[in-house]
Tab-separated table of C-alpha atoms in Angstrom:
chain	number	residue	atom	x	y	z
A	1	MET	CA	-60.264	85.906	-113.038
A	2	SER	CA	-62.739	85.796	-115.916
A	3	ARG	CA	-66.456	86.231	-115.386
A	4	ARG	CA	-66.970	82.597	-116.308
A	5	LEU	CA	-64.486	81.412	-113.676
A	6	LEU	CA	-66.012	83.733	-111.081
A	7	LEU	CA	-69.486	82.319	-111.800
A	8	LEU	CA	-68.132	78.780	-111.492
A	9	LEU	CA	-66.448	79.499	-108.164
A	10	THR	CA	-69.591	81.218	-106.885
A	11	LEU	CA	-71.669	78.159	-107.785
A	12	THR	CA	-69.118	75.921	-106.044
A	13	CYS	CA	-69.421	78.015	-102.881
A	14	ALA	CA	-73.211	77.695	-103.039
A	15	VAL	CA	-73.084	73.912	-103.419
A	16	GLY	CA	-70.445	73.479	-100.719
A	17	VAL	CA	-72.321	75.554	-98.153
A	18	GLY	CA	-75.740	74.239	-99.152
A	19	THR	CA	-74.607	70.662	-98.529
A	20	VAL	CA	-74.296	71.473	-94.827
A	21	TYR	CA	-77.843	72.804	-94.590
A	22	PHE	CA	-80.252	70.857	-96.822
A	23	PRO	CA	-80.330	67.782	-94.495
A	24	GLN	CA	-82.129	69.949	-91.918
A	25	ALA	CA	-85.239	70.022	-94.115
A	26	VAL	CA	-84.973	66.311	-94.995
A	27	SER	CA	-84.746	65.110	-91.391
A	28	PRO	CA	-88.522	64.537	-90.873
A	29	LEU	CA	-88.654	62.426	-94.054
A	30	VAL	CA	-85.802	60.251	-92.753
A	31	VAL	CA	-87.813	59.656	-89.571
A	32	THR	CA	-90.686	58.151	-91.568
A	33	ALA	CA	-88.712	56.281	-94.205
A	34	LEU	CA	-86.148	54.649	-91.916
A	35	HIS	CA	-88.496	54.242	-88.910
A	36	ALA	CA	-86.157	56.295	-86.720
A	37	SER	CA	-86.918	58.565	-83.806
A	38	PRO	CA	-86.760	62.334	-84.432
A	39	GLY	CA	-83.712	62.609	-82.212
A	40	SER	CA	-81.883	59.830	-84.083
A	41	ALA	CA	-82.686	61.316	-87.496
A	42	ALA	CA	-81.507	64.744	-86.338
A	43	LEU	CA	-78.111	63.161	-85.653
A	44	VAL	CA	-77.556	63.239	-89.429
A	45	VAL	CA	-77.543	67.046	-89.263
A	46	THR	CA	-75.226	66.949	-86.261
A	47	ALA	CA	-72.873	64.492	-88.005
A	48	ILE	CA	-72.525	66.773	-91.019
A	49	GLN	CA	-71.852	69.799	-88.839
A	50	ILE	CA	-69.309	67.965	-86.686
A	51	GLY	CA	-67.653	66.666	-89.853
A	52	TYR	CA	-67.613	70.164	-91.315
A	53	THR	CA	-65.948	71.471	-88.174
A	54	ALA	CA	-63.318	68.742	-88.432
A	55	GLY	CA	-62.788	69.530	-92.125
A	56	ILE	CA	-62.196	73.207	-91.381
A	57	PHE	CA	-59.611	72.301	-88.768
A	58	LEU	CA	-57.910	69.411	-90.573
A	59	LEU	CA	-58.159	70.274	-94.276
A	60	VAL	CA	-58.527	74.043	-94.784
A	61	PRO	CA	-54.950	74.862	-93.600
A	62	LEU	CA	-53.712	72.667	-96.470
A	63	GLY	CA	-54.922	75.388	-98.846
A	64	ASP	CA	-51.640	77.185	-98.092
A	65	ARG	CA	-49.553	74.085	-98.822
A	66	LEU	CA	-51.232	72.302	-101.768
A	67	PRO	CA	-51.972	73.550	-105.311
A	68	HIS	CA	-55.575	74.698	-105.390
A	69	ARG	CA	-56.783	72.850	-108.496
A	70	PRO	CA	-56.095	69.239	-107.418
A	71	PHE	CA	-57.043	70.087	-103.844
A	72	LEU	CA	-60.470	71.491	-104.750
A	73	VAL	CA	-61.185	68.763	-107.299
A	74	THR	CA	-60.374	66.074	-104.727
A	75	LEU	CA	-62.567	67.696	-102.081
A	76	LEU	CA	-65.548	67.953	-104.447
A	77	ALA	CA	-65.084	64.390	-105.699
A	78	LEU	CA	-65.089	63.059	-102.142
A	79	THR	CA	-68.127	65.186	-101.253
A	80	GLY	CA	-70.036	63.928	-104.285
A	81	THR	CA	-69.176	60.312	-103.526
A	82	GLY	CA	-70.259	60.746	-99.895
A	83	LEU	CA	-73.567	62.292	-100.937
A	84	LEU	CA	-74.297	59.434	-103.332
A	85	ALA	CA	-73.473	56.949	-100.575
A	86	ALA	CA	-75.825	58.785	-98.207
A	87	GLY	CA	-78.605	58.691	-100.807
A	88	CYS	CA	-78.168	54.921	-101.168
A	89	ALA	CA	-77.813	54.190	-97.440
A	90	PRO	CA	-79.984	51.218	-96.390
A	91	GLY	CA	-80.286	52.367	-92.780
A	92	LEU	CA	-79.566	55.112	-90.298
A	93	ALA	CA	-76.067	53.941	-89.314
A	94	PRO	CA	-74.667	54.000	-92.902
A	95	LEU	CA	-76.400	57.347	-93.444
A	96	LEU	CA	-74.671	58.801	-90.383
A	97	ALA	CA	-71.283	57.527	-91.571
A	98	ALA	CA	-71.760	58.982	-95.049
A	99	ALA	CA	-72.962	62.280	-93.563
A	100	ALA	CA	-69.782	62.548	-91.513
A	101	VAL	CA	-67.644	62.028	-94.642
A	102	VAL	CA	-69.659	64.657	-96.508
A	103	GLY	CA	-69.227	67.125	-93.668
A	104	VAL	CA	-65.450	66.688	-93.515
A	105	THR	CA	-64.934	67.176	-97.252
A	106	THR	CA	-67.488	69.883	-98.115
A	107	VAL	CA	-65.131	72.745	-97.207
A	108	ALA	CA	-64.521	73.956	-100.765
A	109	ALA	CA	-65.889	77.425	-99.979
A	110	GLN	CA	-63.256	77.830	-97.266
A	111	VAL	CA	-60.527	77.141	-99.826
A	112	ILE	CA	-61.965	79.257	-102.653
A	113	GLY	CA	-61.663	82.563	-100.761
A	114	PRO	CA	-57.839	82.665	-100.609
A	115	LEU	CA	-57.671	81.277	-104.160
A	116	ALA	CA	-59.882	84.056	-105.542
A	117	ALA	CA	-58.037	86.757	-103.594
A	118	GLY	CA	-54.794	85.687	-105.288
A	119	LEU	CA	-56.245	85.712	-108.810
A	120	VAL	CA	-57.347	89.374	-108.943
A	121	ALA	CA	-55.780	92.777	-108.445
A	122	ALA	CA	-56.352	94.539	-105.139
A	123	ASP	CA	-58.823	97.003	-106.678
A	124	ARG	CA	-61.083	94.124	-107.803
A	125	ARG	CA	-60.753	91.913	-104.750
A	126	GLY	CA	-63.747	93.307	-102.871
A	127	ALA	CA	-66.107	92.894	-105.824
A	128	VAL	CA	-64.978	89.324	-106.463
A	129	LEU	CA	-65.215	88.228	-102.845
A	130	GLY	CA	-68.589	89.956	-102.537
A	131	THR	CA	-69.858	87.900	-105.462
A	132	LEU	CA	-68.637	84.710	-103.813
A	133	LEU	CA	-70.491	85.777	-100.686
A	134	SER	CA	-73.723	86.000	-102.653
A	135	GLY	CA	-73.256	82.417	-103.794
A	136	SER	CA	-72.548	81.212	-100.275
A	137	THR	CA	-75.556	83.042	-98.855
A	138	GLY	CA	-77.800	81.766	-101.615
A	139	GLY	CA	-76.550	78.222	-101.069
A	140	MET	CA	-77.304	78.340	-97.370
A	141	LEU	CA	-80.769	79.842	-97.860
A	142	LEU	CA	-81.901	77.820	-100.870
A	143	ALA	CA	-80.539	74.498	-99.613
A	144	ARG	CA	-83.443	73.963	-97.228
A	145	THR	CA	-85.943	74.830	-99.967
A	146	PHE	CA	-84.184	72.440	-102.348
A	147	GLY	CA	-84.018	69.636	-99.789
A	148	GLY	CA	-87.544	70.020	-98.460
A	149	THR	CA	-89.265	70.404	-101.849
A	150	LEU	CA	-87.365	67.676	-103.710
A	151	GLY	CA	-87.625	65.349	-100.726
A	152	GLU	CA	-91.377	65.891	-100.511
A	153	TRP	CA	-91.795	65.019	-104.191
A	154	LEU	CA	-89.338	62.153	-104.642
A	155	GLY	CA	-88.406	60.974	-101.155
A	156	TRP	CA	-85.548	61.763	-98.794
A	157	ARG	CA	-82.904	60.093	-100.973
A	158	ALA	CA	-83.444	62.408	-103.961
A	159	PRO	CA	-81.782	65.542	-102.472
A	160	TYR	CA	-78.668	63.564	-101.536
A	161	LEU	CA	-78.410	61.933	-104.973
A	162	ALA	CA	-78.995	65.214	-106.824
A	163	ALA	CA	-76.466	67.110	-104.702
A	164	GLY	CA	-73.918	64.318	-105.189
A	165	ALA	CA	-74.291	64.462	-108.967
A	166	VAL	CA	-73.836	68.250	-108.950
A	167	ALA	CA	-70.697	68.004	-106.784
A	168	LEU	CA	-69.121	65.426	-109.097
A	169	LEU	CA	-69.997	67.548	-112.135
A	170	LEU	CA	-68.377	70.585	-110.546
A	171	ALA	CA	-65.258	68.531	-109.779
A	172	ALA	CA	-64.956	67.573	-113.451
A	173	VAL	CA	-65.456	71.163	-114.643
A	174	LEU	CA	-63.011	72.653	-112.119
A	175	ALA	CA	-60.372	70.118	-113.156
A	176	ARG	CA	-60.285	71.885	-116.534
A	177	ALA	CA	-61.215	75.454	-115.598
A	178	LEU	CA	-59.050	76.269	-112.578
A	179	PRO	CA	-55.665	77.885	-113.234
A	180	VAL	CA	-52.439	76.464	-111.858
A	181	THR	CA	-51.404	78.057	-108.561
A	182	THR	CA	-48.260	77.820	-106.446
A	183	PRO	CA	-48.516	76.976	-102.726
A	184	THR	CA	-47.607	79.834	-100.406
A	185	SER	CA	-46.262	77.725	-97.531
A	186	ARG	CA	-43.851	74.837	-97.142
A	187	ARG	CA	-44.540	74.345	-93.447
A	188	PRO	CA	-45.155	70.728	-92.401
A	189	TYR	CA	-48.721	69.649	-91.837
A	190	PRO	CA	-48.428	69.309	-88.019
A	191	ALA	CA	-47.197	72.913	-87.828
A	192	LEU	CA	-50.145	74.124	-89.903
A	193	LEU	CA	-52.550	72.329	-87.564
A	194	ALA	CA	-50.918	73.666	-84.422
A	195	GLU	CA	-50.931	77.333	-85.431
A	196	PRO	CA	-54.694	78.015	-84.990
A	197	LEU	CA	-54.545	76.530	-81.491
A	198	ARG	CA	-51.600	78.737	-80.613
A	199	LEU	CA	-53.450	81.789	-81.894
A	200	LEU	CA	-56.458	80.902	-79.752
A	201	ARG	CA	-54.216	80.679	-76.724
A	202	THR	CA	-52.382	83.956	-77.292
A	203	GLU	CA	-54.976	86.290	-78.854
A	204	PRO	CA	-57.820	87.421	-76.533
A	205	GLU	CA	-59.626	89.279	-79.332
A	206	LEU	CA	-59.777	86.050	-81.312
A	207	ARG	CA	-61.092	84.143	-78.297
A	208	ARG	CA	-63.968	86.513	-77.565
A	209	SER	CA	-64.966	86.695	-81.231
A	210	CYS	CA	-65.039	82.892	-81.270
A	211	LEU	CA	-67.249	82.880	-78.159
A	212	TYR	CA	-69.725	85.305	-79.714
A	213	GLN	CA	-70.020	83.301	-82.926
A	214	ALA	CA	-70.147	79.887	-81.238
A	215	ALA	CA	-72.998	81.032	-78.982
A	216	VAL	CA	-75.036	82.724	-81.710
A	217	PHE	CA	-74.450	80.004	-84.288
A	218	GLY	CA	-75.391	77.422	-81.673
A	219	ALA	CA	-78.699	79.246	-81.189
A	220	PHE	CA	-79.171	79.455	-84.964
A	221	SER	CA	-78.540	75.731	-85.428
A	222	ALA	CA	-80.825	74.763	-82.546
A	223	VAL	CA	-83.685	76.756	-84.065
A	224	TRP	CA	-83.343	75.413	-87.596
A	225	THR	CA	-82.793	71.817	-86.506
A	226	CYS	CA	-85.926	71.856	-84.324
A	227	LEU	CA	-88.026	73.991	-86.652
A	228	ALA	CA	-88.573	71.018	-88.955
A	229	LEU	CA	-89.876	68.999	-86.001
A	230	LEU	CA	-92.227	71.821	-84.990
A	231	LEU	CA	-93.670	72.441	-88.458
A	232	THR	CA	-94.243	68.751	-89.197
A	233	GLY	CA	-95.598	68.064	-85.694
A	234	PRO	CA	-99.124	68.384	-84.267
A	235	ALA	CA	-99.016	72.183	-83.878
A	236	TYR	CA	-98.814	72.783	-87.643
A	237	GLY	CA	-99.030	69.428	-89.459
A	238	LEU	CA	-97.126	70.748	-92.497
A	239	GLY	CA	-94.812	68.918	-94.872
A	240	ALA	CA	-91.041	69.103	-95.040
A	241	HIS	CA	-91.256	71.659	-97.839
A	242	ALA	CA	-92.636	74.189	-95.334
A	243	VAL	CA	-89.203	74.419	-93.703
A	244	GLY	CA	-87.642	75.266	-97.048
A	245	MET	CA	-90.255	77.876	-97.852
A	246	LEU	CA	-89.782	79.517	-94.459
A	247	ALA	CA	-86.039	79.649	-95.075
A	248	LEU	CA	-86.627	81.841	-98.141
A	249	VAL	CA	-87.560	84.672	-95.786
A	250	GLY	CA	-83.882	84.789	-94.852
A	251	ALA	CA	-82.981	85.998	-98.353
A	252	VAL	CA	-83.288	89.510	-96.934
A	253	THR	CA	-79.994	88.906	-95.128
A	254	MET	CA	-78.190	89.156	-98.466
A	255	LEU	CA	-79.051	92.865	-98.376
A	256	CYS	CA	-78.298	93.375	-94.684
A	257	THR	CA	-74.733	92.066	-94.447
A	258	PRO	CA	-73.210	94.722	-96.763
A	259	TYR	CA	-74.857	97.389	-94.627
A	260	ALA	CA	-73.479	95.709	-91.505
A	261	GLY	CA	-70.019	95.853	-93.041
A	262	ARG	CA	-70.321	99.591	-93.582
A	263	LEU	CA	-71.469	99.984	-89.975
A	264	VAL	CA	-68.395	98.084	-88.806
A	265	ASP	CA	-66.184	100.485	-90.767
A	266	ARG	CA	-67.934	103.580	-89.381
A	267	ARG	CA	-68.943	102.591	-85.835
A	268	GLY	CA	-66.652	99.710	-84.931
A	269	ALA	CA	-67.124	95.990	-84.526
A	270	ASP	CA	-68.143	96.147	-80.869
A	271	ARG	CA	-71.199	98.325	-81.469
A	272	VAL	CA	-72.379	96.048	-84.266
A	273	ASN	CA	-71.855	93.004	-82.028
A	274	LEU	CA	-73.896	94.623	-79.274
A	275	GLY	CA	-76.834	95.272	-81.596
A	276	CYS	CA	-76.657	91.750	-83.016
A	277	LEU	CA	-76.604	90.043	-79.618
A	278	LEU	CA	-79.605	92.103	-78.530
A	279	GLY	CA	-81.281	91.100	-81.797
A	280	VAL	CA	-80.794	87.412	-80.970
A	281	LEU	CA	-82.413	87.960	-77.562
A	282	VAL	CA	-85.419	89.643	-79.155
A	283	SER	CA	-85.674	86.882	-81.771
A	284	ALA	CA	-86.025	84.300	-78.980
A	285	ALA	CA	-89.105	86.105	-77.674
A	286	VAL	CA	-90.606	86.421	-81.169
A	287	LEU	CA	-89.957	82.761	-81.972
A	288	ALA	CA	-91.610	81.667	-78.721
A	289	ALA	CA	-94.881	83.100	-80.023
A	290	GLY	CA	-94.777	80.535	-82.839
A	291	ALA	CA	-95.399	77.558	-80.548
A	292	GLY	CA	-99.176	77.814	-80.756
A	293	GLY	CA	-99.568	77.173	-84.486
A	294	GLY	CA	-101.897	78.885	-86.919
A	295	ALA	CA	-101.288	81.885	-89.158
A	296	ALA	CA	-100.149	84.055	-86.253
A	297	GLY	CA	-97.653	81.385	-85.223
A	298	LEU	CA	-96.262	81.138	-88.743
A	299	ALA	CA	-95.865	84.916	-88.864
A	300	ALA	CA	-93.959	84.802	-85.567
A	301	LEU	CA	-91.703	82.041	-86.863
A	302	ALA	CA	-91.014	83.979	-90.068
A	303	GLY	CA	-90.225	87.189	-88.200
A	304	GLY	CA	-88.159	85.458	-85.533
A	305	THR	CA	-86.048	83.417	-87.939
A	306	LEU	CA	-85.449	86.504	-90.094
A	307	LEU	CA	-84.256	88.524	-87.098
A	308	LEU	CA	-82.081	85.620	-85.948
A	309	ASP	CA	-80.541	85.198	-89.422
A	310	VAL	CA	-79.800	88.915	-89.798
A	311	SER	CA	-78.305	89.143	-86.308
A	312	MET	CA	-76.148	86.043	-86.764
A	313	GLN	CA	-74.747	87.029	-90.163
A	314	SER	CA	-74.228	90.698	-89.326
A	315	GLY	CA	-72.475	89.681	-86.121
A	316	THR	CA	-70.175	87.474	-88.176
A	317	VAL	CA	-69.112	90.520	-90.186
A	318	ALA	CA	-68.114	92.293	-86.968
A	319	ASN	CA	-66.390	89.222	-85.538
A	320	LEU	CA	-64.307	88.565	-88.635
A	321	ALA	CA	-63.350	92.229	-88.968
A	322	ARG	CA	-61.980	92.024	-85.429
A	323	VAL	CA	-60.318	88.647	-85.997
A	324	TYR	CA	-58.508	89.667	-89.186
A	325	ALA	CA	-57.182	92.802	-87.477
A	326	VAL	CA	-55.343	90.622	-84.950
A	327	ARG	CA	-52.727	89.263	-87.375
A	328	PRO	CA	-52.980	90.435	-91.000
A	329	ASP	CA	-50.165	88.014	-91.899
A	330	ALA	CA	-52.036	84.954	-90.569
A	331	ARG	CA	-55.616	85.389	-91.747
A	332	SER	CA	-56.166	81.872	-93.061
A	333	ARG	CA	-54.971	80.367	-89.791
A	334	LEU	CA	-57.111	82.828	-87.849
A	335	ASN	CA	-60.044	81.847	-90.053
A	336	THR	CA	-59.451	78.159	-89.285
A	337	ALA	CA	-59.498	78.852	-85.547
A	338	TYR	CA	-62.577	81.067	-85.784
A	339	MET	CA	-64.634	78.806	-88.028
A	340	THR	CA	-63.725	75.692	-86.037
A	341	CYS	CA	-65.090	77.333	-82.894
A	342	ALA	CA	-68.155	78.575	-84.772
A	343	TYR	CA	-69.111	75.144	-86.050
A	344	LEU	CA	-68.361	73.449	-82.768
A	345	GLY	CA	-70.953	75.860	-81.369
A	346	GLY	CA	-73.336	75.037	-84.214
A	347	SER	CA	-72.924	71.288	-83.726
A	348	GLY	CA	-73.489	71.626	-80.001
A	349	GLY	CA	-76.546	73.786	-80.627
A	350	SER	CA	-78.108	71.176	-82.921
A	351	TRP	CA	-77.436	68.362	-80.457
A	352	LEU	CA	-78.641	70.299	-77.429
A	353	GLY	CA	-81.636	71.781	-79.253
A	354	VAL	CA	-83.081	68.370	-80.134
A	355	ARG	CA	-82.805	67.207	-76.541
A	356	VAL	CA	-84.333	70.378	-75.161
A	357	TYR	CA	-87.149	70.087	-77.703
A	358	GLY	CA	-87.854	66.520	-76.588
A	359	ARG	CA	-88.202	67.592	-72.947
A	360	ALA	CA	-89.516	71.157	-73.060
A	361	GLY	CA	-90.846	71.633	-76.587
A	362	TRP	CA	-90.436	74.706	-78.750
A	363	GLN	CA	-90.563	77.054	-75.772
A	364	GLY	CA	-87.546	75.271	-74.320
A	365	VAL	CA	-85.615	75.784	-77.571
A	366	CYS	CA	-86.415	79.513	-77.468
A	367	ALA	CA	-85.202	79.655	-73.862
A	368	LEU	CA	-81.964	77.993	-75.007
A	369	VAL	CA	-81.542	80.677	-77.685
A	370	ALA	CA	-82.008	83.410	-75.082
A	371	LEU	CA	-79.527	81.743	-72.722
A	372	LEU	CA	-76.810	81.450	-75.373
A	373	ALA	CA	-77.286	85.082	-76.406
A	374	ALA	CA	-77.176	86.184	-72.773
A	375	ILE	CA	-73.860	84.374	-72.211
A	376	ALA	CA	-72.271	86.124	-75.203
A	377	LEU	CA	-73.805	89.471	-74.215
A	378	ALA	CA	-72.475	89.212	-70.646
A	379	ARG	CA	-68.974	88.532	-71.997
A	380	HIS	CA	-69.296	91.449	-74.398
A	381	LEU	CA	-70.309	93.908	-71.696
A	382	VAL	CA	-67.241	93.110	-69.583
A	383	ALA	CA	-64.811	92.726	-72.483
A	384	PRO	CA	-61.639	94.843	-72.476
A	385	HIS	CA	-62.096	96.163	-75.988
A	386	GLY	CA	-59.145	96.408	-78.339
A	387	PRO	CA	-57.669	99.463	-80.056
A	388	GLY	CA	-59.926	101.713	-82.075
A	389	ALA	CA	-58.385	100.681	-85.371
A	390	ARG	CA	-59.236	97.063	-84.673
A	391	GLN	CA	-62.776	97.884	-83.675
A	392	ALA	CA	-63.294	99.619	-87.000
A	393	GLY	CA	-62.182	96.513	-88.843
A	394	GLY	CA	-58.787	97.941	-89.756
A	395	ASP	CA	-55.396	96.306	-89.692
A	396	GLY	CA	-53.856	98.725	-87.216
A	397	ARG	CA	-52.933	101.210	-89.919
A	398	GLY	CA	-56.412	102.416	-90.830
A	399	VAL	CA	-56.659	99.994	-93.751
A	400	PRO	CA	-59.968	98.086	-94.053
A	401	VAL	CA	-59.647	94.354	-93.635
A	402	PRO	CA	-61.426	91.877	-95.942
A	403	VAL	CA	-63.855	89.571	-94.176
A	404	GLY	CA	-63.169	85.887	-94.909
A	405	ILE	CA	-64.944	83.000	-96.630
A	406	GLY	CA	-66.555	80.152	-94.865
A	407	GLY	CA	-69.388	79.035	-92.593
A	408	PRO	CA	-72.049	81.599	-92.031
A	409	PRO	CA	-71.966	84.094	-94.942
A	410	THR	CA	-70.609	87.567	-94.293
A	411	ALA	CA	-69.493	90.718	-96.061
A	412	ALA	CA	-67.783	93.993	-95.251
A	413	PRO	CA	-67.796	96.430	-98.183
A	414	PRO	CA	-66.090	98.296	-99.690
A	415	VAL	CA	-63.286	95.758	-99.429
A	416	GLY	CA	-65.844	92.954	-99.066
A	417	SER	CA	-65.459	89.229	-98.663
A	418	ALA	CA	-67.417	86.120	-97.969
A	419	GLY	CA	-67.414	84.311	-94.689
A	420	LEU	CA	-68.940	80.969	-95.438
A	421	THR	CA	-69.476	78.689	-94.558
A	422	VAL	CA	-72.132	79.583	-93.680
């Protein structure tokens, strides 16, 4: 693992995760350009998230069966082609179809984590996975800024076309730069797909971690999907770039997740989860104050989204520490089950948030956030907590467990890891 290869993989994680998020900032521009309703345009975001969930479930397990280089190159090539098709879409229906293809294939970050872990010695693994986490976090945060700003300047098609070109360029570079790897499993594809479902059925600690993340990520997705509608609506009258600029506030989370990982090691995953779920509840109240517009409203939106981002990502650290302690020999399959549930929650949150916004406005979306957090908190308070070693993020022998890559970004130093995507 050279520094050059690590930088390339980090950039790939950023692009893969960012592809899921930049359409949120472009959605209002699609409304105007394609003469669509806000709810119909928001379906593009939902299509990408549903596709991403399907890709995690259907494609990520193949990372144990296929050589990494051709697998990653193929995924990036398909993502780039789908993005270019979305940027050239003549109407909403073709755009939705292309968005679904992009969502299914943009799971490179989920594949890179196991690849990187196998390319370095154990004493370097935490540092490498922590670097990949930074790329994933940066991709998620900067994607909205990229999409909103470029879309405001050059139209809604420009972010899709630019992202597609970058994905295809990365595919060409990785085809030459990635080392040859040997698959670790010969199990047939149906068996790989069935294993995460079996783990969900048999492992209660996995199930409750999935519930926590699905609820909180659903709240997160509802807020960010509807935030573009609020900021470009009558209350604020701002452009699409305002969503991207507001997202930059979340850069603070890059500093908070390592601290959350240390708290998990010292205090246990359950205590961190409790604080994070309470943080989501408080963020709902803060965000509600942003409905009125003006400078005070913008300050409330900035503070509320920051608290929501920190709570969601720190909670992911705790959830993954618990999940990976369940079966240290099956972490990629556990990750597939966990991330599938997380993004099903995110997709449902986006879909439900738009409909709540149409009927009850921003205050209704904030009430939805509070409700989702309350459901997870109620389950947490009655949960039969697992052994102390698991709560501390260990593997049952007092050994810290790395936190995975994928979906919302996470980290758990000193062993570290990235949980992207996002």
